Amino acid sequence: MSSAQETILELRQVTKRYQTRGNILGRGKKEVLALNRISLQVRAGEIFGLVGESGSGKTTAGRLIVGLEKPDEGGIFLNGQDIVGLQGKALRRYRRQVQMVFQDPYQSFNPQVSIMDSVGEPLLTQGVAKGVEREQMVLAALKEAGLSPAESYAFRFPHQLSGGQRQRVAIARAMILEPSLLVADEPTSMLDASYSAQIFDLLLGVRGRLGATVLFITHSLASARYLCDRVAVIYRGNLMEIGPAQEVIRNPRHPYTQALLDATPKFGRCEDIPRFNTLLRAERPAADSGVGCGFFRRCGLAQRARCSMEAPEFRAMGEGHLCACHYAEPGPAQADQGGECHLGA
Amino acid sequence: MTLLDVQNLSIGYQTAEGLLQAVEGVSFSLEAGQSLGLVGESGCGKTTIGMALMGLLPPNGRITGGHVLLNGRDLRELTEEEMRQVRWKEVAMIFQAAMNALNPVQRVGDQMIEAIVEHQPVSKAQARQRVEGLYQLVGMPVERIDDYPHQYSGGMKQRAIIAMALANKPKLIIADEPTTALDVIVQDQILQETKNLQHEFNIGIIFISHDISIVAEVCQTIGVMYAGQLVEIGGAEQVFYDPRHPYTKALVASFPTLAGERKELKPIPGEPPHLINAIMGCRFCDRCPRSEAQCKLDRPAWQQVAAGHHVLCDHC
């Protein structure tokens, strides 16, 4: 599995800022730091999870990676090539390698376009196939996405499909150009649990059969735990913890990841799972903006003198497990309890 | 004391295609101060039950059979005016995406004061005092009373809605996916808050959700719904440790576990039946790994599998 270790996607010190609009006179404009010097590497063939709450910047990261927006600073590299400045033909070639599945299956389709034409559109715009050949490829892609018999779906319109079926169509559309990287932004957050499980299986198949790399953006530790090889946890634009999915979720070292696990609803045999209680009930007043730890205001472990003044560096907590916290310590792995404790979405 | 007793409740919607039987033969009861969770996937009828309990079914919906007894009084026999008195005062509801239920051009506090003055013989000043108390109760800063809804975060709007549901001290609250749009940390805080308030004021709660884990955090009794019917009901531990109905088993297995081997999740194949057609036998049989020829023909009967734990399945 040497190929599994090659880096396919790299973010190097990526920063993105947004301006809020302010009032009608342009007063009260604020700058929001959506991503703060994010660096990470995704390996070819893995499913990499980017986990965060709303406002964490995880969707912004996805949009930068597929080229829908540009970072203010830093570089994004696919197979070693910087994609930030791409234009024209080069950008189009890039789009063929990187595709995206969006969160809302009810808004990501044109209601007046049939499934056949929706899924087949990338083939036309990229000049890959047309006519009968195109139809054959669409049918094959629908079948691959678990919609069979494909013929019975191809000539329907989006409103005739359920949410789960639409998300399958979205994956078929994204995969029809056989991209090397699929960015999936919360593809199951609007689906019921049993349909989510179907989409997870499909994504595992996309990686397994087609050899694609998947960047899976999610708010849910449960789905990251099920689907991902490695995860990065992000909070208000700052990377907090990164490592093997099992390890980070079962033995979180960063107080923020610990707070996320505490808050995740659970059922089944969960009485052995300890609570970390790392979250402050009320936020602290802000430290001087820009310096210090991004989690300072909510963190129960923070010491003002250090955490408000000095940004924590990543330190190793275990094999490939990094954590950006001054006070995190590598500890003994939790015994393997939790095998029958189910996590909610 | 039994607060709510639902017996054999059936609810239908008149549609262009005919009568859609959204809920059929559902029975459960709730003691004062206890909590019952109704779980099931989209279209299983759980929200319809909540709306019926509030007397808020849409115009094409009606109760086609059964009884709903609140403190021994049958809600079906009340006039619209009597129902209006019951609503919010005795039964309050926290709607799905309730944060959008606030009026955007009226201060949040004023909306709550109005809701109180409408139902209680109190002055505006007294009502305002009560609203201040409610804000403290649900963990919101009192100085935010005079803000408009857009100045609140999602979590704060949801807390305001919970405060409003509590405003008239109801004995029963129906919460329909009250935390769906919120982040997990805020969700956790609101669920804990809800539990505390429930104990403090001895409120009965019916908690409706598609997410088993959320219901498990709050409720003592769990009812699992499928295609308009209750298919399993029991204590939370019984239903989640030892699910018996094949649908409940599949639903539980579609949530990942925290540790251990990455077990294959078991997606449930197929889709629920269309309720416009009359269904003779078991409604789950087409998707059930254990179904036999007879399941399609015979209406399944309730079986007791343990004390207080019942399943609607002939083969469990």
XYZ file of C-alpha atoms in Angstrom:
661
model
C 0.000 0.000 0.000
C 2.808 2.438 -0.749
C 0.505 4.490 -2.941
C -1.767 5.054 0.050
C 0.985 7.128 1.652
C 1.399 9.591 -1.214
C 0.018 13.043 -0.631
C -2.655 13.961 -3.147
C -3.891 17.201 -1.593
C -2.004 19.649 0.543
C -3.124 22.855 2.235
C -0.176 25.037 3.256
C -0.823 27.891 5.676
C -4.188 28.643 4.091
C -5.949 31.764 5.372
C -9.345 33.067 4.266
C -11.063 36.204 5.525
C -14.543 37.498 4.890
C -15.881 41.008 5.353
C -19.236 41.323 7.024
C -21.467 43.852 5.355
C -21.962 46.304 8.168
C -24.915 48.680 8.117
C -26.282 50.727 5.265
C -23.539 53.365 5.656
C -20.860 50.716 5.627
C -20.183 51.213 9.317
C -19.582 48.322 11.652
C -17.860 46.243 8.986
C -15.948 43.428 10.559
C -13.419 41.029 9.276
C -14.104 37.377 10.005
C -11.251 34.953 9.909
C -12.833 31.890 8.302
C -9.600 29.910 8.100
C -6.487 30.734 10.069
C -3.221 29.352 8.634
C -4.533 25.841 8.037
C -2.032 23.195 6.968
C -2.911 19.597 6.296
C -2.163 16.768 3.917
C -4.590 14.255 2.470
C -3.164 10.957 1.248
C -4.159 9.294 -1.990
C -6.916 6.734 -1.529
C -7.979 7.696 1.968
C -11.214 9.075 3.314
C -10.221 12.174 5.229
C -12.711 13.809 7.575
C -12.848 17.513 8.289
C -14.949 17.780 11.455
C -16.360 20.980 12.856
C -19.504 22.820 13.935
C -21.203 25.506 11.924
C -18.926 28.505 11.592
C -15.810 26.364 11.900
C -14.706 27.083 8.342
C -15.050 23.504 7.160
C -17.323 24.395 4.242
C -15.027 27.301 3.308
C -12.138 24.845 3.163
C -14.155 22.635 0.791
C -15.001 25.580 -1.455
C -11.354 26.644 -1.627
C -10.278 23.119 -2.498
C -12.678 22.721 -5.405
C -11.716 26.181 -6.643
C -15.011 27.971 -6.018
C -13.117 30.607 -4.033
C -9.505 31.649 -3.563
C -7.561 31.831 -0.299
C -6.166 35.173 0.864
C -2.879 33.597 1.817
C -1.251 30.221 1.495
C -1.212 27.520 -1.138
C -3.409 24.580 -2.122
C -1.660 21.802 -4.000
C -3.137 18.871 -5.898
C -0.503 16.308 -6.804
C 2.125 18.939 -6.122
C 0.619 21.580 -8.417
C -0.516 24.873 -6.885
C -4.138 25.360 -7.910
C -4.736 28.813 -6.491
C -3.859 30.781 -9.609
C -5.425 28.425 -12.163
C -7.472 29.992 -14.946
C -9.121 29.069 -18.213
C -8.180 25.655 -19.604
C -5.991 24.734 -16.674
C -8.856 25.441 -14.280
C -11.178 23.312 -16.391
C -8.716 20.446 -16.350
C -8.529 20.825 -12.578
C -12.317 20.698 -12.239
C -12.244 17.363 -13.981
C -10.046 15.942 -11.253
C -11.884 17.411 -8.278
C -15.631 17.177 -7.816
C -18.031 18.096 -5.048
C -21.233 16.745 -3.509
C -23.258 19.364 -1.658
C -25.243 19.183 1.545
C -28.743 19.907 0.334
C -30.070 17.449 -2.255
C -33.152 19.638 -2.682
C -31.201 22.644 -3.912
C -28.338 21.131 -5.843
C -30.405 20.114 -8.877
C -32.135 22.165 -11.526
C -35.778 21.079 -11.138
C -36.424 21.331 -14.875
C -33.549 19.127 -15.974
C -33.926 15.355 -16.099
C -31.590 13.100 -14.145
C -30.068 11.965 -17.454
C -29.147 15.515 -18.438
C -28.015 16.544 -14.949
C -25.652 13.610 -14.574
C -24.537 13.808 -18.219
C -23.792 17.529 -18.192
C -20.153 17.256 -17.049
C -19.534 14.902 -19.998
C -20.706 17.609 -22.387
C -18.958 20.562 -20.770
C -15.699 18.662 -20.531
C -16.140 17.313 -24.066
C -15.819 13.714 -22.940
C -18.791 12.075 -24.611
C -22.080 12.836 -26.306
C -25.047 11.050 -27.850
C -25.499 7.366 -27.176
C -22.104 7.030 -25.581
C -23.023 9.716 -23.077
C -26.295 8.002 -22.246
C -24.502 4.716 -21.673
C -22.043 6.397 -19.342
C -24.849 8.060 -17.371
C -26.684 4.771 -16.965
C -23.492 3.088 -15.800
C -22.854 5.889 -13.282
C -26.410 5.659 -11.910
C -26.036 1.922 -11.525
C -22.704 2.379 -9.792
C -24.481 4.740 -7.367
C -26.992 2.022 -6.514
C -29.888 3.320 -8.594
C -31.065 0.338 -10.527
C -32.609 -0.338 -12.887
C -30.867 2.834 -14.049
C -33.247 3.287 -16.973
C -36.154 3.808 -14.602
C -34.367 6.718 -12.888
C -32.661 8.403 -15.835
C -35.735 10.079 -17.268
C -37.250 11.225 -14.015
C -36.975 14.726 -12.627
C -35.519 15.653 -9.212
C -38.923 16.112 -7.533
C -39.757 12.492 -8.289
C -36.893 11.249 -6.151
C -36.469 11.009 -2.375
C -33.668 12.864 -0.608
C -31.546 9.733 -0.366
C -32.009 8.966 -4.058
C -31.088 12.531 -4.980
C -27.878 12.279 -3.000
C -27.069 9.095 -4.929
C -27.649 10.997 -8.164
C -25.392 13.804 -6.892
C -22.649 11.266 -6.253
C -23.174 9.731 -9.711
C -22.850 13.205 -11.235
C -19.698 13.938 -9.264
C -18.094 10.604 -10.120
C -18.933 10.427 -13.814
C -15.681 12.169 -14.790
C -13.765 9.758 -12.555
C -12.175 12.533 -10.487
C -9.239 11.667 -8.269
C -10.653 13.715 -5.382
C -14.268 13.900 -4.227
C -15.211 16.618 -1.739
C -18.418 15.642 0.070
C -19.845 18.463 2.217
C -22.255 17.031 4.822
C -23.875 14.753 2.225
C -26.087 12.996 4.796
C -27.002 15.709 7.265
C -30.474 16.064 5.736
C -31.186 12.337 5.515
C -32.635 9.812 7.967
C -30.197 7.454 9.645
C -30.943 4.412 7.518
C -30.457 6.411 4.306
C -27.264 7.958 5.687
C -25.903 4.462 6.133
C -26.630 3.770 2.461
C -24.738 6.898 1.385
C -21.800 5.987 3.654
C -21.618 2.593 1.981
C -21.680 4.255 -1.393
C -18.781 6.553 -0.453
C -16.811 3.580 0.841
C -17.482 1.952 -2.535
C -16.368 5.066 -4.412
C -13.046 4.832 -2.629
C -12.823 1.044 -2.881
C -13.867 0.390 -6.461
C -12.912 3.638 -8.166
C -9.845 4.368 -6.053
C -10.892 7.964 -5.439
C -9.756 10.008 -2.462
C -12.621 11.457 -0.435
C -12.565 14.621 1.659
C -15.582 14.198 3.905
C -16.799 17.384 5.588
C -19.043 16.775 8.577
C -20.256 18.031 11.928
C -20.734 14.503 13.179
C -18.148 12.508 15.079
C -20.285 9.427 14.488
C -20.104 9.530 10.722
C -16.410 10.505 10.807
C -15.740 7.557 13.053
C -17.533 5.214 10.690
C -16.255 6.488 7.391
C -12.851 8.103 7.800
C -9.297 6.858 7.975
C -8.020 10.128 9.385
C -9.753 13.245 10.693
C -8.918 16.865 11.402
C -11.000 18.766 13.960
C -11.485 22.436 13.252
C -12.922 25.182 15.470
C -13.585 28.738 14.270
C -10.983 28.525 11.553
C -8.294 26.878 13.645
C -7.123 23.296 13.371
C -7.255 21.703 16.813
C -6.400 18.057 16.421
C -5.524 15.683 13.618
C -4.897 11.952 13.492
C -6.300 8.488 12.855
C -10.125 8.666 13.111
C -10.506 5.859 15.657
C -7.793 7.335 17.851
C -8.941 10.962 17.736
C -12.582 10.120 18.414
C -12.080 7.407 21.029
C -9.127 9.094 22.769
C -9.465 12.798 22.025
C -6.644 14.871 23.512
C -7.748 18.384 22.639
C -10.246 19.907 25.093
C -12.429 20.978 22.156
C -12.599 17.498 20.645
C -13.301 16.222 24.154
C -16.177 18.702 24.476
C -17.555 17.525 21.130
C -17.490 13.912 22.262
C -19.154 14.865 25.562
C -21.949 16.626 23.700
C -22.549 13.922 21.095
C -25.778 12.125 22.030
C -25.242 8.447 22.722
C -27.334 5.355 23.354
C -26.743 1.703 24.136
C -24.080 0.639 26.632
C -22.398 3.977 27.268
C -22.077 4.052 31.063
C -18.300 3.412 30.874
C -17.655 6.399 28.667
C -16.266 9.146 30.906
C -17.158 12.772 30.466
C -14.282 15.198 30.080
C -16.185 18.378 31.093
C -13.719 20.679 29.366
C -16.228 23.277 28.209
C -16.795 26.528 30.084
C -20.452 27.278 30.684
C -20.057 30.918 29.695
C -17.524 32.310 27.251
C -14.593 34.285 28.581
C -14.107 37.826 27.333
C -11.950 37.783 24.218
C -8.215 37.859 24.440
C -6.394 40.363 22.237
C -7.574 39.343 18.820
C -5.330 37.301 16.627
C -2.976 35.860 19.183
C -3.414 32.957 21.513
C -5.374 29.769 21.220
C -8.569 29.802 19.133
C -10.416 27.830 21.801
C -9.323 30.039 24.699
C -12.725 31.624 25.297
C -14.555 28.335 25.809
C -11.809 26.184 27.298
C -12.021 24.969 30.897
C -8.329 24.056 30.956
C -6.975 27.357 29.659
C -4.585 29.484 31.693
C -4.979 33.136 30.805
C -1.307 34.079 30.914
C -0.317 31.490 28.361
C -3.373 30.535 26.307
C -4.469 34.090 25.556
C -0.981 35.182 24.465
C 0.682 32.253 22.784
C -0.743 30.179 19.923
C -0.215 26.496 20.684
C 1.956 24.480 18.307
C 1.026 20.982 17.203
C 2.549 18.339 19.428
C 2.520 14.560 18.945
C 0.097 12.602 21.117
C 0.702 9.254 19.469
C 1.476 7.755 16.095
C 0.355 10.358 13.551
C -1.827 12.013 16.214
C -1.216 15.757 16.625
C -2.875 18.196 18.965
C -2.604 21.976 19.212
C -2.982 22.599 22.939
C -0.472 23.757 25.545
C -1.902 21.443 28.165
C -2.808 18.285 26.236
C -0.841 15.244 27.246
C -0.481 11.868 25.594
C -2.147 9.437 27.963
C -2.981 5.774 28.109
C -5.428 4.697 25.441
C -8.906 4.103 26.820
C -9.683 0.451 27.222
C -11.742 -0.735 24.334
C -15.069 0.099 25.919
C -17.737 1.655 23.810
C -18.175 -1.192 21.333
C -21.896 -1.152 22.040
C -22.241 2.561 22.654
C -23.873 4.114 19.603
C -23.208 7.716 18.633
C -25.917 10.001 17.318
C -25.502 12.067 14.194
C -51.553 9.819 37.744
C -52.090 9.361 34.042
C -51.619 12.672 32.279
C -52.220 11.582 28.721
C -53.920 8.467 27.458
C -53.963 7.868 23.716
C -56.129 4.947 22.674
C -56.184 3.409 19.236
C -55.601 6.744 17.554
C -55.960 6.890 13.769
C -55.432 9.991 11.645
C -56.010 10.428 7.931
C -55.281 13.096 5.327
C -57.687 13.696 2.464
C -55.542 13.860 -0.671
C -56.197 13.966 -4.398
C -55.474 10.245 -4.517
C -57.820 9.387 -1.650
C -57.566 9.049 2.124
C -53.979 8.691 3.281
C -53.894 6.815 6.576
C -50.945 8.619 8.175
C -51.452 7.128 11.642
C -53.241 3.905 12.476
C -54.201 2.374 15.812
C -51.582 4.061 17.978
C -51.938 3.652 21.750
C -49.706 4.887 24.561
C -50.011 6.641 27.861
C -47.900 9.094 29.789
C -47.780 9.612 33.541
C -47.432 13.133 34.932
C -43.814 14.298 34.895
C -42.646 11.418 32.697
C -41.204 11.524 29.217
C -42.014 9.483 26.152
C -39.951 9.521 22.963
C -41.504 8.847 19.591
C -38.862 7.891 17.040
C -39.134 6.996 13.416
C -38.088 8.234 10.024
C -39.651 10.891 7.816
C -43.244 10.099 7.000
C -43.832 7.629 9.838
C -46.584 9.781 11.361
C -44.812 11.078 14.465
C -45.309 14.762 13.699
C -48.942 14.112 12.739
C -49.550 12.684 16.212
C -48.013 15.777 17.805
C -50.200 18.071 15.725
C -53.315 16.046 16.552
C -52.586 16.288 20.289
C -52.424 20.060 19.905
C -55.605 20.142 17.825
C -53.596 21.678 15.017
C -54.026 19.222 12.156
C -54.106 20.920 8.752
C -57.542 21.346 7.145
C -57.314 18.139 5.138
C -56.337 16.082 8.182
C -58.681 14.584 10.767
C -58.758 12.036 13.527
C -60.551 9.030 12.057
C -60.692 6.904 15.188
C -59.652 6.469 18.790
C -59.454 8.735 21.833
C -57.050 11.288 23.265
C -57.608 11.729 26.985
C -55.805 14.590 28.727
C -56.318 14.380 32.481
C -59.296 12.157 31.716
C -60.931 14.642 29.332
C -61.362 13.551 25.697
C -59.836 16.271 23.523
C -61.904 15.102 20.561
C -65.086 16.247 22.297
C -63.939 19.797 22.940
C -65.185 22.721 20.905
C -62.651 24.872 19.083
C -62.979 27.536 21.815
C -62.392 24.998 24.599
C -59.428 23.595 22.694
C -57.984 27.082 22.442
C -58.005 27.264 26.239
C -56.240 23.918 26.524
C -53.633 24.768 23.937
C -50.501 26.459 25.370
C -52.065 26.506 28.846
C -52.223 22.742 29.380
C -50.366 21.448 26.326
C -47.593 23.402 24.683
C -45.605 22.486 21.620
C -42.063 23.205 20.517
C -42.186 22.906 16.772
C -39.635 21.624 14.353
C -37.420 24.551 13.274
C -39.240 26.563 15.913
C -36.617 29.263 15.687
C -38.397 30.400 12.559
C -41.633 30.676 14.530
C -40.636 33.958 16.146
C -42.049 37.088 14.591
C -39.046 38.878 13.073
C -40.376 42.421 13.516
C -41.426 42.167 17.151
C -39.116 42.149 20.171
C -38.784 38.620 21.589
C -39.830 39.674 25.078
C -42.981 41.389 23.779
C -43.987 38.220 21.953
C -43.717 36.266 25.172
C -45.582 38.862 27.217
C -48.399 38.697 24.695
C -48.562 34.917 24.969
C -48.880 35.166 28.747
C -51.431 37.996 28.862
C -53.568 36.073 26.369
C -53.997 33.132 28.758
C -53.538 34.491 32.262
C -55.265 37.215 34.290
C -52.076 39.237 34.759
C -50.953 42.748 33.863
C -48.246 43.439 31.306
C -45.826 44.392 34.054
C -46.449 41.129 35.867
C -46.069 39.221 32.620
C -42.754 40.935 31.981
C -41.556 39.869 35.381
C -42.470 36.323 34.564
C -40.618 36.530 31.245
C -37.506 37.692 33.111
C -37.819 34.648 35.337
C -38.209 32.402 32.308
C -35.066 33.837 30.711
C -33.075 32.991 33.805
C -34.632 29.554 33.844
C -33.495 28.641 30.348
C -30.062 30.191 30.822
C -30.401 33.379 28.815
C -29.173 36.848 29.797
C -32.168 38.925 30.925
C -30.836 42.045 29.184
C -31.554 40.369 25.826
C -35.343 40.515 26.387
C -35.744 43.629 24.252
C -33.732 42.318 21.307
C -35.257 41.278 18.001
C -35.047 37.644 16.871
C -32.318 38.330 14.297
C -30.029 39.471 17.095
C -30.209 36.006 18.643
C -28.106 33.009 17.671
C -29.886 29.774 16.675
C -29.400 28.333 20.151
C -30.788 31.447 21.829
C -33.872 31.470 19.603
C -34.461 27.855 20.525
C -34.110 28.653 24.217
C -36.566 31.538 23.787
C -39.049 29.129 22.206
C -38.638 26.715 25.105
C -39.168 29.603 27.525
C -42.321 30.517 25.627
C -43.611 26.954 25.817
C -43.086 27.071 29.590
C -44.690 30.512 29.960
C -48.141 29.251 30.920
C -46.871 26.371 33.055
C -48.308 23.572 30.940
C -48.487 20.026 32.258
C -47.551 18.538 28.900
C -45.008 19.688 26.323
C -44.746 18.194 22.875
C -41.263 18.764 21.477
C -40.955 17.956 17.782
C -37.286 17.814 16.681
C -36.520 20.788 18.935
C -32.769 20.709 18.342
C -32.491 19.633 14.716
C -30.836 22.750 13.357
C -28.381 23.215 16.211
C -24.739 22.304 16.730
C -24.053 19.371 19.034
C -22.680 21.410 21.904
C -25.676 23.756 21.980
C -27.972 20.780 21.467
C -26.458 19.032 24.470
C -26.935 22.111 26.653
C -30.565 22.449 25.607
C -31.300 18.757 26.174
C -29.808 18.912 29.679
C -31.752 22.118 30.350
C -34.971 20.480 29.180
C -34.412 17.536 31.505
C -33.802 19.835 34.477
C -36.896 21.926 33.793
C -38.999 18.817 33.360
C -37.987 17.513 36.784
C -38.289 20.872 38.456
C -41.835 21.512 37.250
C -43.042 17.935 36.874
C -43.877 18.404 33.214
C -44.789 15.495 30.969
C -42.879 15.514 27.699
C -43.508 13.834 24.394
C -40.270 14.068 22.491
C -40.494 13.481 18.765
C -37.345 12.843 16.724
C -35.863 10.881 13.875
C -32.654 10.554 15.866
C -32.703 7.732 18.426
C -29.713 9.088 20.298
C -31.411 12.374 21.122
C -34.534 10.676 22.382
C -32.351 8.315 24.411
C -30.788 11.281 26.211
C -34.130 12.587 27.437
C -36.832 9.907 27.621
C -37.730 7.088 29.986
C -40.115 5.366 27.581
C -39.522 4.927 23.863
C -42.049 4.241 21.140
C -40.734 3.311 17.711
C -42.966 4.181 14.759
C -42.963 2.794 11.267
C -45.310 3.671 8.415
C -48.020 5.121 10.644
C -47.959 2.452 13.342
C -46.257 2.049 16.649
C -44.152 -1.122 16.255
C -42.288 -1.315 19.548
C -42.669 0.359 22.925
C -40.803 -0.079 26.177
C -38.343 1.409 28.620
C -35.416 3.227 26.988
C -32.973 0.580 28.198
C -35.147 -2.261 26.959
C -35.656 -0.791 23.526
C -32.038 0.247 22.953
C -30.174 -2.580 24.723
C -32.497 -5.267 23.566
C -34.479 -4.146 20.517
C -36.879 -6.863 19.338
C -38.698 -5.558 16.296
C -36.626 -6.083 13.110
C -37.139 -2.424 12.213
C -35.864 -1.191 15.592
C -32.905 -3.556 15.297
C -32.049 -2.198 11.866
C -32.493 1.396 13.036
C -30.175 0.869 16.020
C -27.610 -0.812 13.758
C -27.566 2.154 11.414
C -25.838 4.271 14.086
C -22.047 3.786 14.383
C -20.521 2.740 17.690
C -17.839 4.692 19.528
C -15.202 1.975 19.758
C -14.452 -1.536 18.683
C -14.309 -2.959 15.213
C -15.793 -0.799 12.515
C -18.941 -2.882 12.128
C -20.691 -2.623 8.819
C -23.693 -0.403 9.257
C -26.752 -2.188 8.005
C -28.698 0.070 5.727
C -32.349 -0.940 5.578
C -33.055 -1.908 1.988
C -36.009 -0.392 0.123
C -38.476 2.294 1.176
C -41.554 2.385 3.436
C -44.917 1.498 1.852
C -47.165 4.149 0.372
C -49.954 4.700 2.868
C -52.617 5.517 0.333
C -53.159 1.806 -0.212
C -54.795 -0.291 2.470
C -52.217 -2.647 3.941
C -53.341 -6.045 5.143
C -50.353 -7.548 6.865
C -47.196 -6.285 8.490
C -46.066 -2.959 7.054
C -42.386 -3.766 7.389
C -42.475 -7.216 5.791
C -41.121 -6.128 2.391
C -37.931 -4.860 4.033
C -37.732 -7.421 6.825
C -34.962 -10.041 6.836
C -37.176 -12.410 8.839
C -40.448 -12.077 7.003
C -42.430 -15.154 6.080
C -45.217 -15.592 3.545
C -47.811 -15.229 6.282
C -46.498 -11.781 7.354
C -47.903 -10.194 4.218
C -51.387 -11.522 4.892
C -51.948 -11.415 8.636
C -52.254 -8.255 10.637
C -49.508 -8.588 13.288
C -50.554 -8.637 16.937
C -48.892 -7.016 19.944
C -46.625 -9.377 21.871
C -45.248 -8.745 25.322
C -41.529 -9.605 25.353
C -40.759 -8.348 28.873
C -42.537 -6.370 31.568
C -43.548 -3.103 29.918
C -41.870 -4.014 26.631
C -44.152 -4.766 23.667
C -43.624 -5.429 19.957
C -45.979 -5.464 17.010
C -44.579 -8.573 15.344
C -45.672 -12.198 15.271
C -42.150 -13.561 14.955
C -40.155 -11.670 17.565
